[in-house]
PDB file of C-alpha atoms in Angstrom:
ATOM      1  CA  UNK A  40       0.000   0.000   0.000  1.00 59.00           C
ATOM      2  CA  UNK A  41       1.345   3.034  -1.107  1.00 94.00           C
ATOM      3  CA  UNK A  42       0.065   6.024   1.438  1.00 98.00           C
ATOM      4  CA  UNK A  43       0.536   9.617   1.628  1.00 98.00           C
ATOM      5  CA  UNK A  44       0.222  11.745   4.711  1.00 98.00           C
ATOM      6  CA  UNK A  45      -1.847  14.479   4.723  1.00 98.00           C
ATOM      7  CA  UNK A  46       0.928  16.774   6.907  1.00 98.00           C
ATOM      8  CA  UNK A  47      -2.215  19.758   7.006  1.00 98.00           C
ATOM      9  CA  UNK A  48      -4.507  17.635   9.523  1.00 98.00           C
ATOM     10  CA  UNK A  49      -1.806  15.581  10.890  1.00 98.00           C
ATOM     11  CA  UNK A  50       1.428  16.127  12.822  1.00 98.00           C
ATOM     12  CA  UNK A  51      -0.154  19.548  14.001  1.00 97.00           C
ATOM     13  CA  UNK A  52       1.911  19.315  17.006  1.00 97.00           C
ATOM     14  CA  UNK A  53       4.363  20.664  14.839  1.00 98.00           C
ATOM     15  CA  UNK A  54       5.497  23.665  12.683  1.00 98.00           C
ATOM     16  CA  UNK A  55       4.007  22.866   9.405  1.00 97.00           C
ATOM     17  CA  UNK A  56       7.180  22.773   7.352  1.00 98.00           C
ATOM     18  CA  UNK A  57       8.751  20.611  10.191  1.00 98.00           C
ATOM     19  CA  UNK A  58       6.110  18.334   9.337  1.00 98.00           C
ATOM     20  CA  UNK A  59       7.565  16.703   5.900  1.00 98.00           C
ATOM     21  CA  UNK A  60      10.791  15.238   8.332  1.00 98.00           C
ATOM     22  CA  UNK A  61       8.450  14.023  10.864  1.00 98.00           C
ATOM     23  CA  UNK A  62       6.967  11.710   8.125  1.00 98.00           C
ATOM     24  CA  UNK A  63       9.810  11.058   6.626  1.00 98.00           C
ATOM     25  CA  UNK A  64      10.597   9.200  10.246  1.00 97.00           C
ATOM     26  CA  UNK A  65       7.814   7.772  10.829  1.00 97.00           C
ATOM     27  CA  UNK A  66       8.414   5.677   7.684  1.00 96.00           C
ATOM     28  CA  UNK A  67       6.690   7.682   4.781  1.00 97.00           C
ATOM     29  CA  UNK A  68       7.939   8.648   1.422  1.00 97.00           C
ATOM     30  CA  UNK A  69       4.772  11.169   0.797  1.00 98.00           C
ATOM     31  CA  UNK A  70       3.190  13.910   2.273  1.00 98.00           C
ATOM     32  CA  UNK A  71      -0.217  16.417   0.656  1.00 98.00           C
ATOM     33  CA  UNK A  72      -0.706  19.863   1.822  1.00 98.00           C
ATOM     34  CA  UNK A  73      -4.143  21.826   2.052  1.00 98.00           C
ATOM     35  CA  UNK A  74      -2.606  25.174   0.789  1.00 98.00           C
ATOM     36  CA  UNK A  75       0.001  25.924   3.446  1.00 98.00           C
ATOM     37  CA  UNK A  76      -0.189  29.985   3.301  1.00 98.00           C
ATOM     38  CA  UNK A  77      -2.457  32.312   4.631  1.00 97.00           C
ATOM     39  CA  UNK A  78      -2.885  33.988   1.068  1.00 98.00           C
ATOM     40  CA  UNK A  79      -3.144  33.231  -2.534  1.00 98.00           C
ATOM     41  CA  UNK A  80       0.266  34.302  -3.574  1.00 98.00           C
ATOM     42  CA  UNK A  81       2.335  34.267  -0.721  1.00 98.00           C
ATOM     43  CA  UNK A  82       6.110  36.059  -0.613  1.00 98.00           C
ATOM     44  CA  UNK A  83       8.221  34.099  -2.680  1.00 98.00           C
ATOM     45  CA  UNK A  84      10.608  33.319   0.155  1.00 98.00           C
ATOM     46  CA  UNK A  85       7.386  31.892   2.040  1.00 98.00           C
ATOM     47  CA  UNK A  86       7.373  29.634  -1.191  1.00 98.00           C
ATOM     48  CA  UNK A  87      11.159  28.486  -1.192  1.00 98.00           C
ATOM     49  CA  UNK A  88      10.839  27.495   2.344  1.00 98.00           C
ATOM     50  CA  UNK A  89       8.080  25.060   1.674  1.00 98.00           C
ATOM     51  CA  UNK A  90       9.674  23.839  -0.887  1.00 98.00           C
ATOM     52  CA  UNK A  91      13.094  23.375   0.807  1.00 98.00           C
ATOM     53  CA  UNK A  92      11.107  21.529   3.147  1.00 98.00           C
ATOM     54  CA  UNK A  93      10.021  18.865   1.154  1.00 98.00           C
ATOM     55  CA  UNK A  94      12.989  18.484  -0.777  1.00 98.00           C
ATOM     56  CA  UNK A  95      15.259  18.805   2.370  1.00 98.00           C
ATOM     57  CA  UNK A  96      12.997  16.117   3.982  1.00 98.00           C
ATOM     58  CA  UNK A  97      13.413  14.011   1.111  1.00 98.00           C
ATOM     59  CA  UNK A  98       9.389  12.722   0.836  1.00 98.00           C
ATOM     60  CA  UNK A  99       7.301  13.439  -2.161  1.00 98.00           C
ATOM     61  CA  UNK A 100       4.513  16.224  -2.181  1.00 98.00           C
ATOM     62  CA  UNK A 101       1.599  14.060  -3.791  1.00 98.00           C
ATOM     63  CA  UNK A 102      -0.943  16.401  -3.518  1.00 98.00           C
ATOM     64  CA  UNK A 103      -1.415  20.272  -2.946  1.00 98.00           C
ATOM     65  CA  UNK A 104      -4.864  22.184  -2.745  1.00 98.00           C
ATOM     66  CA  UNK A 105      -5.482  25.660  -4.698  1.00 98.00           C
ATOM     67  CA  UNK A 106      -5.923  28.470  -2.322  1.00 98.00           C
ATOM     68  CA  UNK A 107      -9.333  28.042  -0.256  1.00 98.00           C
ATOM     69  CA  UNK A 108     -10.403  31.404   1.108  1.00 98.00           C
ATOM     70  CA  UNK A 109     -10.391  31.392   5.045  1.00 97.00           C
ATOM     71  CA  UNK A 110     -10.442  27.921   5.931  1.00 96.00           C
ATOM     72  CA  UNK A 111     -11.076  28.407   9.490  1.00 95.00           C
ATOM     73  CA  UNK A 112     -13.486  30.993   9.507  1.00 96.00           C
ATOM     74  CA  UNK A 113     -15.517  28.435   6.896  1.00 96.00           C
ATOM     75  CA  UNK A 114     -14.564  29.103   3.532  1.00 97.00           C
ATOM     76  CA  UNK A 115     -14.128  26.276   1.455  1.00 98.00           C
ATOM     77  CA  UNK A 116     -12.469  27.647  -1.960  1.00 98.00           C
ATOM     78  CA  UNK A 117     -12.611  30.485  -4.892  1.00 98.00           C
ATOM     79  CA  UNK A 118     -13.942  28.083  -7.632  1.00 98.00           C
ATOM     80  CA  UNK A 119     -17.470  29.031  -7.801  1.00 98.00           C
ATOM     81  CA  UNK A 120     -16.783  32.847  -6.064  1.00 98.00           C
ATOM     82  CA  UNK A 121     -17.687  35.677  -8.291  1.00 98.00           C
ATOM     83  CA  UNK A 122     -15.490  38.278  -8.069  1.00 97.00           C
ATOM     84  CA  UNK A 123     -12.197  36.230  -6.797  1.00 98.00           C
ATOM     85  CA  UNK A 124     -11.859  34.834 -10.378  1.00 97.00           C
ATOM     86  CA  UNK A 125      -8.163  37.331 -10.830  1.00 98.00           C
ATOM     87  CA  UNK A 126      -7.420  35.601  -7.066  1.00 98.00           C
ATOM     88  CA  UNK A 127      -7.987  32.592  -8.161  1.00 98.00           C
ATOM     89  CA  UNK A 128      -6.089  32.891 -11.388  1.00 98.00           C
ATOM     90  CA  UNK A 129      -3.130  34.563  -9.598  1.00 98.00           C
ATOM     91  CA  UNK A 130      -3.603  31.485  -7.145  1.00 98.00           C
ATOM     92  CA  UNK A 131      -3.013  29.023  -9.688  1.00 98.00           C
ATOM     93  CA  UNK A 132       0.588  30.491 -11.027  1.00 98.00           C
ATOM     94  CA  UNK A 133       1.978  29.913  -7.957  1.00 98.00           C
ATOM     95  CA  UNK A 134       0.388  26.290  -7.730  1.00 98.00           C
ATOM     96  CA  UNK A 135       1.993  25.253 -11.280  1.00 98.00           C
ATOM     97  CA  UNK A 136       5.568  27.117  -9.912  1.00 98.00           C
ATOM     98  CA  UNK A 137       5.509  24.464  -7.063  1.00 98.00           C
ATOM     99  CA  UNK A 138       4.019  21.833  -8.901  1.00 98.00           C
ATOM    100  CA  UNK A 139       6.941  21.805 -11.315  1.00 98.00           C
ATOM    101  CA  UNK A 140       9.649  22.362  -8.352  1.00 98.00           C
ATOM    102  CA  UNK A 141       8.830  19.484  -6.698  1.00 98.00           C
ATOM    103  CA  UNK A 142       7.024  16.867  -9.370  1.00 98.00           C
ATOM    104  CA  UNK A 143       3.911  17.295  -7.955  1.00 98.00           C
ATOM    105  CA  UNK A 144       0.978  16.302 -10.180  1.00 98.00           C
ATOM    106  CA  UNK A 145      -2.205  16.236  -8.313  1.00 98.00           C
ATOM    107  CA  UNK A 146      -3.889  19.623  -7.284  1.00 99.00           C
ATOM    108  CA  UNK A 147      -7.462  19.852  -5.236  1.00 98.00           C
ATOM    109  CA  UNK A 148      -9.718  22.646  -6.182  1.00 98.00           C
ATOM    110  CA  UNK A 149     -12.365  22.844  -3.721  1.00 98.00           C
ATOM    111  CA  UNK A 150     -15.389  24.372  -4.986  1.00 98.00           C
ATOM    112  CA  UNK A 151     -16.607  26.890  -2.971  1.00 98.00           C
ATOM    113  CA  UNK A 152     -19.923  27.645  -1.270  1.00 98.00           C
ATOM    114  CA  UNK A 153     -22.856  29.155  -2.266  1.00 98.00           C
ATOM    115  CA  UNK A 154     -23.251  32.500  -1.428  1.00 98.00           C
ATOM    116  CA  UNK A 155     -26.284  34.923  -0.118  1.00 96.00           C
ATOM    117  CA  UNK A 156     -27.169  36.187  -2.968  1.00 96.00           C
ATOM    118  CA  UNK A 157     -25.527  34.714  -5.774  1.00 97.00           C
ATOM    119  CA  UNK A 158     -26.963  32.892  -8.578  1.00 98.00           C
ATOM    120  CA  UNK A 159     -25.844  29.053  -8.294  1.00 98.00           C
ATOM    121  CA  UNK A 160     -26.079  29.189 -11.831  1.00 98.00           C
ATOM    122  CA  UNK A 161     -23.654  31.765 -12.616  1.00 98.00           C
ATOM    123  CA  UNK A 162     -21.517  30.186  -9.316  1.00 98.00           C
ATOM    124  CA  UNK A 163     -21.878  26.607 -11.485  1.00 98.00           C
ATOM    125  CA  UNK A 164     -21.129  28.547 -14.792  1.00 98.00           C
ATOM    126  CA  UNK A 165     -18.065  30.540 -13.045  1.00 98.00           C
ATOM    127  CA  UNK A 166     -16.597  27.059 -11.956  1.00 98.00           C
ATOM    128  CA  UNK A 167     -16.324  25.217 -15.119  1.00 98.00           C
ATOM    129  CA  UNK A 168     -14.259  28.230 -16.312  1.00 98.00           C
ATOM    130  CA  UNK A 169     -11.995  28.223 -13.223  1.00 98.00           C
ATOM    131  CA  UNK A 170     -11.461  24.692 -13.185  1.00 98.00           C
ATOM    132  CA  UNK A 171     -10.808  24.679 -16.938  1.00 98.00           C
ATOM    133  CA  UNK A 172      -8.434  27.433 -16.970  1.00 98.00           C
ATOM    134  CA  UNK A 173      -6.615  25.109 -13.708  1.00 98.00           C
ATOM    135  CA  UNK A 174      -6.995  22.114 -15.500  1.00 98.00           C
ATOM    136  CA  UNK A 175      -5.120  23.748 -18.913  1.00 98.00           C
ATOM    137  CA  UNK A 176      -2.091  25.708 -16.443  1.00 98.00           C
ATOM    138  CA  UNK A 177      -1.079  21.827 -14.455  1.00 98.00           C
ATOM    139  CA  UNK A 178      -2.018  19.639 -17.955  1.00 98.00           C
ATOM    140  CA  UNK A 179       1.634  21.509 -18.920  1.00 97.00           C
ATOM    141  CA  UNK A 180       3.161  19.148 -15.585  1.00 98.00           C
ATOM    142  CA  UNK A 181       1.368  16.263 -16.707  1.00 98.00           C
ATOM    143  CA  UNK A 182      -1.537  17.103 -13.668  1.00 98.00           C
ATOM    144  CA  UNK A 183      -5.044  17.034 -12.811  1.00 98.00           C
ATOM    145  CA  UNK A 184      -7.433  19.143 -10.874  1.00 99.00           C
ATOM    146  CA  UNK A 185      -9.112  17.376  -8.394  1.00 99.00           C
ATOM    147  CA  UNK A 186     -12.896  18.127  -7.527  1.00 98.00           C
ATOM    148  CA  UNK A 187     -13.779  16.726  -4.197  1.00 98.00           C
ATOM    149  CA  UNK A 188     -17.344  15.880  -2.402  1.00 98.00           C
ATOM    150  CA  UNK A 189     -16.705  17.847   1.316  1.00 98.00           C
ATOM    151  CA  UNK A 190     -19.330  17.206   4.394  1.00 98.00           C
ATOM    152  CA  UNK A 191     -19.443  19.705   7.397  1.00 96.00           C
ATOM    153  CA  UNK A 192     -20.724  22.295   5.366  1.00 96.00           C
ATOM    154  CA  UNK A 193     -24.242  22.266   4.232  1.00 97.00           C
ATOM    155  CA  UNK A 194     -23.356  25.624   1.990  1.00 98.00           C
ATOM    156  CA  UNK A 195     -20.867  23.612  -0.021  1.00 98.00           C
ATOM    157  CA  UNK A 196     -22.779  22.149  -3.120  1.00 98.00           C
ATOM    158  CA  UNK A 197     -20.934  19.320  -3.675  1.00 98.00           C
ATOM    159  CA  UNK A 198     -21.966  16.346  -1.372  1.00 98.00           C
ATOM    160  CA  UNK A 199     -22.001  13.386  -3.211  1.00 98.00           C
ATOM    161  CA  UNK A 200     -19.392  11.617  -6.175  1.00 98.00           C
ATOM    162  CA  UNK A 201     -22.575  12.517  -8.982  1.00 98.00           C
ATOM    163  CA  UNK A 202     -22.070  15.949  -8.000  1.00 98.00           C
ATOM    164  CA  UNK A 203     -18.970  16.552  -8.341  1.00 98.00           C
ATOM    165  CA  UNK A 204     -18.979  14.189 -11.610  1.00 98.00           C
ATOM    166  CA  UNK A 205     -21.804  16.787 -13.523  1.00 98.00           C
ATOM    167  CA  UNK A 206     -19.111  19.438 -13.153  1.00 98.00           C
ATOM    168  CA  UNK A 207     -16.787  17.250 -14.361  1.00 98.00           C
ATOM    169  CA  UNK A 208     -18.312  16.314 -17.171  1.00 98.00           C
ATOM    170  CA  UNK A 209     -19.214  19.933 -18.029  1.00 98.00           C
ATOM    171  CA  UNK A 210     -15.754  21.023 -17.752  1.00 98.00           C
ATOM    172  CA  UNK A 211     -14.694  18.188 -20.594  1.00 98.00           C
ATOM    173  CA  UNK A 212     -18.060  19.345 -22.508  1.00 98.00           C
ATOM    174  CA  UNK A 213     -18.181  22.638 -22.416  1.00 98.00           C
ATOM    175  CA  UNK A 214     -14.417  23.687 -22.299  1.00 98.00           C
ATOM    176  CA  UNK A 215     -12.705  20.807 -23.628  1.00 98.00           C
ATOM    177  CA  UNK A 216     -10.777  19.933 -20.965  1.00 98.00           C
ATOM    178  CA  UNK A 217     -10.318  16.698 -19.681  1.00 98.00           C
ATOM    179  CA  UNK A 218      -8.263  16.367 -16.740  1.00 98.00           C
ATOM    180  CA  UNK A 219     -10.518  17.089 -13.892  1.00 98.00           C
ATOM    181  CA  UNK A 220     -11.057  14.291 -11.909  1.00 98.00           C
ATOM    182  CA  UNK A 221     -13.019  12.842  -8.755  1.00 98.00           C
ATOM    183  CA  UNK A 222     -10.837  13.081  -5.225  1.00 99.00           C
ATOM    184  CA  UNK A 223     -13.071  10.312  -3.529  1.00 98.00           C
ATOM    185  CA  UNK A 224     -12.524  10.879   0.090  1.00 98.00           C
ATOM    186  CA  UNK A 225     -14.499   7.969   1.261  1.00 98.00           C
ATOM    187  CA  UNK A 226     -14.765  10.205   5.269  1.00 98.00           C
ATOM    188  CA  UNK A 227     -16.721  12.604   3.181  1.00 98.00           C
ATOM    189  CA  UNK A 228     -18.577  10.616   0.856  1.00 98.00           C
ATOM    190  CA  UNK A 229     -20.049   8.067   3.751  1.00 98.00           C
ATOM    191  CA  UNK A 230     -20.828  10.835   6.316  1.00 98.00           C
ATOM    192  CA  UNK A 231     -22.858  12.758   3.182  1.00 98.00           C
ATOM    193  CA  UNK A 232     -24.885   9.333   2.898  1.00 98.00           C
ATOM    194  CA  UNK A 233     -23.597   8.391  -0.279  1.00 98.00           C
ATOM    195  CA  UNK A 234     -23.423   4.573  -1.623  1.00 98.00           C
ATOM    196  CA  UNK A 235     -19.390   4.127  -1.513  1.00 98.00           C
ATOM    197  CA  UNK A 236     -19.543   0.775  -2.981  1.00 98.00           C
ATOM    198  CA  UNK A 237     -21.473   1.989  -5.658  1.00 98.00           C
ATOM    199  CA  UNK A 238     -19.278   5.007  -6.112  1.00 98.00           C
ATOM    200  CA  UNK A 239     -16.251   2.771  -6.342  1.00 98.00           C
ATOM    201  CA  UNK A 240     -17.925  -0.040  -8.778  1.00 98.00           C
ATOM    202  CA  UNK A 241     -18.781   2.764 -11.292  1.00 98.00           C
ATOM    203  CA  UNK A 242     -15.951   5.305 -11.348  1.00 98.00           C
ATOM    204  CA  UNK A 243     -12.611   3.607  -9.274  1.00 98.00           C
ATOM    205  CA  UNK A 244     -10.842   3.520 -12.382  1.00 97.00           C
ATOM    206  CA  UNK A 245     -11.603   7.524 -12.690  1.00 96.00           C
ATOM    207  CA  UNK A 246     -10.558   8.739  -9.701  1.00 98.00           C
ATOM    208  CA  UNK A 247      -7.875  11.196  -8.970  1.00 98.00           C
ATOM    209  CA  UNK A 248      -7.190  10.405  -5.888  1.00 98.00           C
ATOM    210  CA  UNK A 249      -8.301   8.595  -2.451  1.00 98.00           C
ATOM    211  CA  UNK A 250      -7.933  10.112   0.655  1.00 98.00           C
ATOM    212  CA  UNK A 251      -9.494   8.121   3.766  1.00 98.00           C
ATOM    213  CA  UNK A 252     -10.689   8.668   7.502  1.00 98.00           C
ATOM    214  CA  UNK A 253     -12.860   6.663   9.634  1.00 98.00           C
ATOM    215  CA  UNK A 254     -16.544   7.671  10.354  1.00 98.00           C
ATOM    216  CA  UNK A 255     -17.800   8.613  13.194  1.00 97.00           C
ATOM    217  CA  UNK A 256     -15.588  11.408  14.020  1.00 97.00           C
ATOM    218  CA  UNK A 257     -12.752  10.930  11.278  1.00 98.00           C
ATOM    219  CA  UNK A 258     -10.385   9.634  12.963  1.00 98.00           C
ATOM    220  CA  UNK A 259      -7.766   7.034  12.056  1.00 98.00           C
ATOM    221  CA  UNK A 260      -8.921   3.745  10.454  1.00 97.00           C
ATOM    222  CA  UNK A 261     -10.275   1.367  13.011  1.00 97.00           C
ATOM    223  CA  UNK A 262     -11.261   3.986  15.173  1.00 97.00           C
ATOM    224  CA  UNK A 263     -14.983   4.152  13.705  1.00 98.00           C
ATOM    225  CA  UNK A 264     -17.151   1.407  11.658  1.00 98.00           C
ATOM    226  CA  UNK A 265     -16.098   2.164   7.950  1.00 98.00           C
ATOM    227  CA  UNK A 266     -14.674  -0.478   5.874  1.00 98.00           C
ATOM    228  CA  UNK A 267     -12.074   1.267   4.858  1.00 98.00           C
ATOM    229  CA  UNK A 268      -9.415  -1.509   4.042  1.00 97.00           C
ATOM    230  CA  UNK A 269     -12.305  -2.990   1.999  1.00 98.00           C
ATOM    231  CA  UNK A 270     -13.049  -0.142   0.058  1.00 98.00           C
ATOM    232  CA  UNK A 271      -9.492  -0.094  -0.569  1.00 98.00           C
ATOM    233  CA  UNK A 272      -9.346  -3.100  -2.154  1.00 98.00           C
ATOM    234  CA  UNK A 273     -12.091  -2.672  -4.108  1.00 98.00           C
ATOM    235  CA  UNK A 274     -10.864   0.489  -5.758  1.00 98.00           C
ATOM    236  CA  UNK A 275      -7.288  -1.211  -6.731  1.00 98.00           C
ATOM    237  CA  UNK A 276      -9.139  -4.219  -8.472  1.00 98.00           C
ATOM    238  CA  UNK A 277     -11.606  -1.572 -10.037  1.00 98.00           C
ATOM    239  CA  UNK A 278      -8.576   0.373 -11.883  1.00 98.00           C
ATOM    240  CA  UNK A 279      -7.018   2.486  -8.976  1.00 98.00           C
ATOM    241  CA  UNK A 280      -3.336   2.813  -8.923  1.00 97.00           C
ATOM    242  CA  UNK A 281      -2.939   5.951  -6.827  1.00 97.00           C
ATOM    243  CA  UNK A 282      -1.820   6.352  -3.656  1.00 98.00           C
ATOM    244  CA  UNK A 283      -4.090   6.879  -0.816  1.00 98.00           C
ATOM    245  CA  UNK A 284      -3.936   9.920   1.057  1.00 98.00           C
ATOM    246  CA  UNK A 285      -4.318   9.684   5.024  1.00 98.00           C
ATOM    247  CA  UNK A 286      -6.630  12.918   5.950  1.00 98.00           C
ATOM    248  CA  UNK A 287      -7.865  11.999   9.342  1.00 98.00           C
ATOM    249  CA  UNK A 288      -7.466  13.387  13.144  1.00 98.00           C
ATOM    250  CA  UNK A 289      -5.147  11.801  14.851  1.00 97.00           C
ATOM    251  CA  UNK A 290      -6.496  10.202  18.229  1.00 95.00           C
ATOM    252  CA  UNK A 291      -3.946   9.001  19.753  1.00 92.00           C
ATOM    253  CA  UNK A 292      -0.346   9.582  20.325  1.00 93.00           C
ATOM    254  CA  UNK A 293       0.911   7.323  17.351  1.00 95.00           C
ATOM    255  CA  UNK A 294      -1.214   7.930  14.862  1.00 96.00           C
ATOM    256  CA  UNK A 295      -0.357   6.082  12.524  1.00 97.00           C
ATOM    257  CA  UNK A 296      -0.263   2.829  15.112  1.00 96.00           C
ATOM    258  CA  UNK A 297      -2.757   1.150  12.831  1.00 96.00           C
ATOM    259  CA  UNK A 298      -1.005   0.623   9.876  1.00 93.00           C
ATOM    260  CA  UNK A 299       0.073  -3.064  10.179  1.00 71.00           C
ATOM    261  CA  UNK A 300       2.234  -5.225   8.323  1.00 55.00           C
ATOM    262  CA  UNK A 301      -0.567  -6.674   6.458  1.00 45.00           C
ATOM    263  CA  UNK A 302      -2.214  -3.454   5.728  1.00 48.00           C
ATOM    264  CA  UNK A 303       0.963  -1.570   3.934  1.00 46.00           C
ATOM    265  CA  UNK A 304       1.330  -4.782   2.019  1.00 40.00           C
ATOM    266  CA  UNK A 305      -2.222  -4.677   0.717  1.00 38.00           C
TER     267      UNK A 305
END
């Protein structure tokens, strides 16, 4: 099993760019990042230290996100935002500039939410453009734009894999651009009541990436009644060959005590 560590949700007992080392030790070759500045285009030394991280640390960065807004105070990207389409643009220059520094090839464009008073059409219309235009700008690294189902958020618009998969399919339609794909985050997709199994029978073979936590309270695998390993599984015979990203809270001092001989091997 080839895993990646999500080093924005765990580790966070550490500085974030001491983060790549500490997976490095505890036996990983891959970390993903959420976007790890506070702005779209950070200072450029801001952007060499990350980067020196990672390549000082000597793991992979699988996967990065495009800037999201204000995480924190609930904002959940600048796809679908009128009026942050030159942020957004801006946003995804720096993206490509790391992408190509460190061979990363898998980027996560969360949509957005809908907003008081906004059309969700022209939001909907707005997106396809945005993810077209960061679908064109990474296609030059050999990359894809992920488009991820989130929970938590009953603003966000895109709960389940068919949702995500209609803007998909009107980003290859409409703008001729074909390297969008599904980030299938089986935490999200489960606690949003979606049929997983179904999900995975249909589309494994099209997914961009997996990333994985355990439901209820996404926490490491085991720790809830998901069956994770078997989902797993399922989406490697189905076509999968990706790594799987580990995006979950860690609960316990070791938290990544679960991953047994058997399970890396699987």
């Amino acid at each position: 099993m080839s895993y990646t560590v999500n080093a924005s949700i765990l580790l966070t007992e550490l500085p974030i760019l001491e983060r790549p080392a500490a997976a490095k030790a505890a036996g990983f070759d891959a970390v993903e990042y959420w976007w790890p500045f506070s702005v779209a285009v950070p200072a450029q030394d801001e952007v060499d230290a990350f980067v020196a991280a990672i390549q000082d640390a000597g793991v992979q960065l699988t996967g990065l996100n495009f800037f999201a807004g204000d995480m924190p105070g609930g904002d959940r990207g600048l796809v679908s935002w009128p009026g942050r389409e030159d942020e957004f643009a801006a946003n995804i220059d720096v993206v490509v500039e790391i992408g190509r520094r460190l061979g990363t090839r898998a980027f996560n464009a969360l949509y957005g939410n809908r907003l008081d008073g906004a059309d969700p059409q022209e939001q909907d219309d707005l997106a396809v453009k945005n993810l077209a235009a960061a679908g064109r700008a990474v296609a030059e690294l050999g990359g894809v734009v992920l488009l991820e189902p989130v929970s938590g958020m009953e603003a966000y618009p895109l709960k389940t894999a068919a949702d995500a998969l209609v803007i998909i399919a009107r980003v290859k339609d409409e703008e001729g651009v074909d390297n969008v794909r599904l980030l299938a985050d089986f935490y999200h997709l489960a606690v949003n009541g979606d049929d997983v199994p179904a999900v995975i029978a249909a589309h494994a073979a099209e997914f961009g990436h997996i990333q994985i936590a355990d439901a209820p309270g996404r926490g490491e695998p085991g720790t809830g009644e998901l069956p994770l390993e078997q989902w797993i599984a399922d989406a490697q015979a189905g076509g999968y060959a990706g790594v799987i990203g580990l995006e979950y809270k860690a609960t316990q001092a070791d938290p990544f005590a679960w991953i047994t001989p058997a399970a890396a091997q699987a």
